[in-house]
Coordinates of C-alpha atoms in Angstrom, one line a residue:
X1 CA 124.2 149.0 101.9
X2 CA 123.9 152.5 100.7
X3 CA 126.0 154.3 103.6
X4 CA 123.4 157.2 103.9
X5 CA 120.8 155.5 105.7
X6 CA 122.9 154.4 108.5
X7 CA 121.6 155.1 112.0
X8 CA 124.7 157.2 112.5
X9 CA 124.1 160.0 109.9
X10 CA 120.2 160.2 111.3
X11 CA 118.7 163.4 110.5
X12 CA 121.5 165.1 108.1
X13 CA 120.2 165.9 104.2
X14 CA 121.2 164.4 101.1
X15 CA 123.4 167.9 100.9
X16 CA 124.9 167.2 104.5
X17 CA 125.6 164.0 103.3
X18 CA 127.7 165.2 100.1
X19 CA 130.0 167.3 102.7
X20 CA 130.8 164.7 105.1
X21 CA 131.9 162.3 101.7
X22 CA 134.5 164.8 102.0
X23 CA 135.5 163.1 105.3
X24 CA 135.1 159.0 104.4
X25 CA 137.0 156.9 102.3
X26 CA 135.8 153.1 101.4
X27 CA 138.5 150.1 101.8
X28 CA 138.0 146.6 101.0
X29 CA 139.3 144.0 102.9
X30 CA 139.8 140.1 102.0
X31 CA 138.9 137.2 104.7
X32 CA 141.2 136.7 107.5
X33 CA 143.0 140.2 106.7
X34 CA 142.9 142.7 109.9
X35 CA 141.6 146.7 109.7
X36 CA 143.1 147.7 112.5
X37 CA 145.8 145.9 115.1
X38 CA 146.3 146.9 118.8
X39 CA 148.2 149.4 119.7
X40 CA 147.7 151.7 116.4
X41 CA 146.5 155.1 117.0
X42 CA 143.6 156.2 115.0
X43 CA 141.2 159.2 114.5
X44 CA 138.9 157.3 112.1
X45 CA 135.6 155.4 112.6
X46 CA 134.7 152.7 111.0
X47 CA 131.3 151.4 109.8
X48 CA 130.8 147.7 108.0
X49 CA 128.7 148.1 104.9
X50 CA 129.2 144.7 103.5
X51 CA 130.6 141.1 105.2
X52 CA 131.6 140.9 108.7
X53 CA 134.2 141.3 110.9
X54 CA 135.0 140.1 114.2
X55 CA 136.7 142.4 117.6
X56 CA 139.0 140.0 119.1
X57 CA 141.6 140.2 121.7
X58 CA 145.0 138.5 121.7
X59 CA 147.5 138.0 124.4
X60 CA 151.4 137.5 123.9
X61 CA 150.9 133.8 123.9
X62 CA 148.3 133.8 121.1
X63 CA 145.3 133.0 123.1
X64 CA 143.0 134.8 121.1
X65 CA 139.2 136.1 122.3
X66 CA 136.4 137.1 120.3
X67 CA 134.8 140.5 122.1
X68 CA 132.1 140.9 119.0
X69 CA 130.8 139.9 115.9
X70 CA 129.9 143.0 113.4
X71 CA 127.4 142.8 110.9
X72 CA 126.6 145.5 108.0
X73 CA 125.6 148.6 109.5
X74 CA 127.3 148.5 112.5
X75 CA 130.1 150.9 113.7
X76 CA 133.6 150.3 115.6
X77 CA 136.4 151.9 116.8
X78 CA 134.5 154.7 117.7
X79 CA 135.8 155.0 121.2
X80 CA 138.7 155.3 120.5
X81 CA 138.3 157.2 117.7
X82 CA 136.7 160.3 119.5
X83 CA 139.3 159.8 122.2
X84 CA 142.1 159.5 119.7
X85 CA 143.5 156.7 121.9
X86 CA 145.1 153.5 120.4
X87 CA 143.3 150.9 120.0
X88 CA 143.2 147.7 122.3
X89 CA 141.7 145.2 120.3
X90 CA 142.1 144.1 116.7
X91 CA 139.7 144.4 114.1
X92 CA 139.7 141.5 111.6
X93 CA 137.8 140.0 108.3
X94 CA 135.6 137.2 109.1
X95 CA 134.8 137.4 105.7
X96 CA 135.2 139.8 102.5
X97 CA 134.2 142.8 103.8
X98 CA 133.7 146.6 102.8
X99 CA 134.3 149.4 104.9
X100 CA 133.9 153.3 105.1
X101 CA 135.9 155.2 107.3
X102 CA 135.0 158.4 108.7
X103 CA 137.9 160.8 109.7
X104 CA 137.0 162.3 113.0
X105 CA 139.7 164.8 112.7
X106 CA 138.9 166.2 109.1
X107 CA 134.9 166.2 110.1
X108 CA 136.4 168.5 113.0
X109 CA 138.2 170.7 111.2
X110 CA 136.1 171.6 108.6
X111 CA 132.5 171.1 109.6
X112 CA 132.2 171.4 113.4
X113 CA 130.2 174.6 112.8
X114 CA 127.7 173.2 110.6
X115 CA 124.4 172.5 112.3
X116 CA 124.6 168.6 111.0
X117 CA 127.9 168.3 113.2
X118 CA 125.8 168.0 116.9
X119 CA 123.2 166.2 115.1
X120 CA 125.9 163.4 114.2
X121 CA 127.6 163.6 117.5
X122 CA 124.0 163.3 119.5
X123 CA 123.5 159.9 116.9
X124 CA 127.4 158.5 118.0
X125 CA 127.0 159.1 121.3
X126 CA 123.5 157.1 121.1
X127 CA 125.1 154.6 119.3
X128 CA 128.2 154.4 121.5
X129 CA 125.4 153.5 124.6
X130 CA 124.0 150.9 122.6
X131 CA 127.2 149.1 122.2
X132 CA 128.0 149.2 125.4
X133 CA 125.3 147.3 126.5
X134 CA 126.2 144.6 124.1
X135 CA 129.7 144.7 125.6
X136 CA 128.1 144.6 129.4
X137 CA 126.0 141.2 128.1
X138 CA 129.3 139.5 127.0
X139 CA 130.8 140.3 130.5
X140 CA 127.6 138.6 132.1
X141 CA 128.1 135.6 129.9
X142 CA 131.6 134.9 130.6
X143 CA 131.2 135.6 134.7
X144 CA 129.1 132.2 134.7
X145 CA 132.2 129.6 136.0
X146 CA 130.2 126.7 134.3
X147 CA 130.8 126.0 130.2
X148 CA 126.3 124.9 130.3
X149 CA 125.9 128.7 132.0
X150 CA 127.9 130.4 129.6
X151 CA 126.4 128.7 126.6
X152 CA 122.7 129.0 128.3
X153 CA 123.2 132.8 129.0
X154 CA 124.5 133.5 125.4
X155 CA 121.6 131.6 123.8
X156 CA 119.0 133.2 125.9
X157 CA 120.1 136.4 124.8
X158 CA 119.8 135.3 121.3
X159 CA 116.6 134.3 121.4
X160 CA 115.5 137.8 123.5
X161 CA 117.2 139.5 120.8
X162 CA 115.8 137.6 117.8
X163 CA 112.2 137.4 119.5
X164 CA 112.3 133.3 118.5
X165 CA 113.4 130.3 120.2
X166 CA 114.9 129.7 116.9
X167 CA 117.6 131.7 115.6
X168 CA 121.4 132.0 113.6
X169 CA 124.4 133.1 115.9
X170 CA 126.9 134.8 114.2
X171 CA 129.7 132.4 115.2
X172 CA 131.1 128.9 113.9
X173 CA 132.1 126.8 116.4
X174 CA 135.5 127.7 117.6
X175 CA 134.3 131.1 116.9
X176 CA 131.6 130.5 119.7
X177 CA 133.9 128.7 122.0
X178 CA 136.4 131.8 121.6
X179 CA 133.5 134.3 122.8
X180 CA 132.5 132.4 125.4
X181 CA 136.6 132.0 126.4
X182 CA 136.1 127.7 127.0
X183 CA 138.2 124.8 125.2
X184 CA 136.1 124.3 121.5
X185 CA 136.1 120.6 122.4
X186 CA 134.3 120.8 125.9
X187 CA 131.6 123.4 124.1
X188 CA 131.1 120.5 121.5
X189 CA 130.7 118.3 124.5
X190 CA 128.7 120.2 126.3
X191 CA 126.8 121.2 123.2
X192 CA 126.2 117.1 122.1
X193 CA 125.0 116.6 126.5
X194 CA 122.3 119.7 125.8
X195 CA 120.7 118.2 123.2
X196 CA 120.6 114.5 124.2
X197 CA 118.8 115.7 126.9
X198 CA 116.4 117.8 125.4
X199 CA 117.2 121.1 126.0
X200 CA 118.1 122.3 122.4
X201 CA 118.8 121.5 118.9
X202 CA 121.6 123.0 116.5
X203 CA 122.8 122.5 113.1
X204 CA 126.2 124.1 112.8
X205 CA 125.4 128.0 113.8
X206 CA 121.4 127.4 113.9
X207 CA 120.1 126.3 117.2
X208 CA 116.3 125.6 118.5
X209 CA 115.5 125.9 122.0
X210 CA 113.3 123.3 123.2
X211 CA 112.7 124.0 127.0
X212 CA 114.5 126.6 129.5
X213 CA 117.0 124.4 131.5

């Protein structure tokens, strides 16, 4: 995707644009490689412009949680980025994957008099508020105790989101069970149950809702 037209630089000029290149840099990343690990301090944005890449979380017995899936166009590590804190989660590949980094401290120093500079701040801030809300659905998901409530909550969403009762989730299997923090095998269980009894149908990520539960 051309960078440009990302939601983040709305309202800035071709001419705005060709100062803050000053302040990017593009990096290409293979599948399964991370962009950033936890505990790395970092004063750089990031936004995907092609593949995907997944947050996750990982505790010091390698139980590993998937916070978020990113596709092209979205942007991470903003948080702590503007707060120049370390990072908590890791950022990984899902998939080859481009990204542009945007140097929070450079944009600072050298263009936070430009009248572009508040216009891109008002856009991350908007952004930021967005993502939260995304991160505020994922806690509702995983407060349900039951594996069915979890995996009907998440789905739901979907389908709000995607405006059908047919839709792609961005997960594969153990990628899902991860996100919704449950063994993969019971979600596969619990998964085979649903649809035996009518309440959905899936083909690997593509499920069909058939009837609310």
């Amino acid at each position: 995707m051309e960078w440009t037209r990302n939601p983040i630089f709305a309202g800035l000029s071709a001419a705005d644009c060709r100062e803050l290149e000053r302040c990017t840099r593009k990096a290409a990343f293979s599948k399964g490689s991370f962009l950033f690990t936890a505990g790395t301090p970092i004063h750089q944005l990031g936004i995907l412009l092609a593949g995907k890449i997944l947050i996750e979380s990982t505790d010091l017995w390698g139980n590993r949680r998937i916070l978020h899936a990113l596709a092209p166009g979205q942007v991470f590590a903003e948080s702590f980025a503007v707060c120049r804190r370390p990072i908590t989660v890791d950022v990984a590949a899902a998939e080859d994957s481009t990204i542009l980094f945007l140097d929070l401290d450079a944009l600072e120093q050298q263009y936070s008099r430009r009248e572009w500079y508040s216009r891109l701040l008002s856009n991350l801030l908007k952004m930021t508020a967005e993502k939260n809300l995304a991160w505020s659905g994922r806690m509702f998901c995983i407060s349900h105790r039951h594996i069915r409530s979890r995996v009907m909550h998440y789905l739901s969403h979907q389908a709000v989101q995607k405006g059908s009762r047919e839709f792609t989730i961005p997960f594969d299997r153990q990628q899902l069970a991860d996100y919704l923090h449950v063994e993969r095998s019971a979600l596969s269980k619990e998964l085979g149950k649903m649809q035996r009894e009518g309440i959905l149908t899936f083909h690997k990520n593509r499920f069909h809702l058939l009837q609310g539960e």
